[in-house]
């Protein structure tokens, strides 16, 4: 089956500001890869659960205990912009 | 011979007999790097100061009678996707250029407390996505056997550094073959453990359900030593195996006699270079002559492993890499709104292969496609795991080439993503199944390029895998070194 | 108005009051300095991994069981993918098609009518950080920006989704209040609306009465009190009816309640945000809850508010008294339960608890005085009134003595000389005395002048120094005269 890709929508979901040329190029590359990958659909997998962990682990818990947090200055030293102990970003387009 | 050409075991003996100090070893590998780096570019960061301090401290401790074990004082190279506190960790990406993590990965803290000396951080395909180390924002690494060729990837920097002697051992991460394939192309041993045996805490995630840290070394014994130093349960990684690490030393030298070796039909034929197939056939003959029992086995789902991988890994990656948004760390490209800032930062900060995989993963998870792509791939993964478990009722290990080809030329596959992806066709099944697999060099082709043989075992079957790998190594007698390693010192 | 039927469902987010966060060891704090309770995991640093807080999962099961949910023997975490500056990983660890709790209900009384509200699911997720939007008239400077604090990021959050079973704003409010009370009772959260530790969103639609098909639903957010929840839903119902009656169509959207304007207002929609690309969280392993664990958690549940109301009703309390007692201080409810267990009359005990005892408590609270009363004290007090040993006014005085720490009701009554005389011999002697001195009055009483009886009782009371049991005096007087 031919693969339909709304590449602009995918890029929006992935928060990637791509140019029309880039979008075109990625769409055709994705089409080739997905066409190859679509071979997985030929196999009947009814009754098979998806793999959760190769060794089948479950119920891994941590006790409800406090561990010391990071130093705020060390954390903010990596921030592109910080103010008054906060990370700072441009305003949101959307409502609060 | 330079100290840089010692194995870890030999170096350890010299340290303890007083023939060499850790500082001597460090100076030897740094001197080696000073000859080779300009051409090979294995390292993104060499931590001269930190490494020197660690080496001096290792020497002081040893002199005072404190021995932290087999990695005490040994200079090692770490792939630059391991978080190192106070040392930049970039994943070869512009989006993390200059990023200094505030914490050490569990593997890093275990190495530090084992007395290891971290020389620096090695080059990789950006976020470990690639098979040639060409997808690095900071330029490719080249193959020490032929600098016109790639070292494989994504752990190409560590593999090449170990091969050439700018470290005595190294670590990489393997998601689809990223330790074993560059090991094969660089003529070193590379091992991917059972999923969960080594903590992923502090390894910058590519595909969480596949990523596994493992060693690169000049021989099987060193690989085992490196592995033992970092293996074992970590309460900070929920997927970490809570049981004991398998005992792997007692049978290491037991040889191939009585081992049932499955030769995987699906990993041969078209696309495999004759030299690769021949090297494998010769090794199998020698193993059989020494008592190994060869069995042809077929694992039909191996044919679909690559497709599964290219649905699962990018899907997980698309979420794992969402955190790189210019808000808390790394690159920011400004915008009027936070949405615009994020979208610009990500488009400029990520390279094309990373963007391609993010788009691929986003697509295969999105509404309407999930079940046909991601969902189906994960059910097929269960099928593959069962198939492997079943075949291991009949055979102890599986063997195949590590890579269908020897090292290819730079640029040969960069324009054709699918051709590049096919480089990992032999290594991907063990990642999907979470089983251990190792690549051992078995010879050189007519051009003098290394060929690796892969030994796979069932989950937690490291003991029989190492035993077989050691048997292969012994029979291969591979002692060749890249010409660059012999440079005057 | 009567031709339209509102259909309302409520989504509740409850922040659990565990010591540490959901997937890391950072403390759960409120109102600290920004970014001081953060670590690689809750800050979404490269390489960090989540590890599930086992207590939070137990508490989720507690909530689920209190809501009569089935606890899934197998459940998994999913990643919910959406970019938002205060979501550090740009995905939220949540649950999707395999939540821990499914298919429960909560009985709610609204407008005197009991309704059963279905609970679709209750699942575990992690909270986001907090955004401080610096407005364009910004307090700090003109340039607008958003400041981010990640202290709240990763706090365990339980989401409880009701079925669309509510039919009025008042019902929605009653449900919200009862759910809050339930969560508080379980001791798993502060459940404070003002601090945001419990947050309500409503899905509202309307449809013509007696149709089955659901109308287009609108999600309402930003309701910060029960009152605003009720107002917001009421206002949204009216708005939707208005739109439909004008021949328009309701648009599916999220609207914010504006408390000052008293109306909901639409938000700009998030482009493409509806595709969350859920997939199993590969950094975590599945949760398995064996039946034995479920039973242990069920056994440990405290008495739930609805069960308690039912029990009060069965003790003979009317609905008003059930309501007031249910809303009483938990310590006082315990005194009530103890007294009833000791045989005290439930209705009389409840009246004491909700009346005089609560009043003394409030006064004591204001003056920070220490007060004490045990179930046995209340039982004794009720018994003494019933036996006539204390008059009702004397009982109040005895009670204040008890609560001031002076001893049991009997001890206080004796010390303060409050005990009524119920000795027939003593009272009889006083009556004889009074009758002898008031022959004329007896004649008038026999002649049918009933009010004279009151005068005679008064005389006897005076003769006994006010301590005689007036009922007994009354009865004995009648005996003598007739
Ligand atoms: Mg939610
Ligand atoms: Zn934290």
Short mmCIF file of N, CA and C and ligand atoms in Angstrom, two decimals, chain C residues 13 123 125 159, ligand 1:
data_model
loop_
_atom_site.label_atom_id
_atom_site.label_comp_id
_atom_site.label_asym_id
_atom_site.label_seq_id
_atom_site.Cartn_x
_atom_site.Cartn_y
_atom_site.Cartn_z
N UNK C 13 -8.18 15.87 39.61
CA UNK C 13 -6.76 15.58 39.81
C UNK C 13 -6.44 15.77 41.30
N UNK C 123 -6.47 6.76 37.68
CA UNK C 123 -5.12 6.35 37.27
C UNK C 123 -4.06 7.25 37.87
N UNK C 125 -0.55 9.46 37.54
CA UNK C 125 0.30 10.22 36.63
C UNK C 125 1.19 11.15 37.44
N UNK C 159 -5.71 10.83 38.82
CA UNK C 159 -6.81 11.40 38.05
C UNK C 159 -8.02 10.48 38.18
MG1 LIG D 1 -4.55 14.06 33.66
#
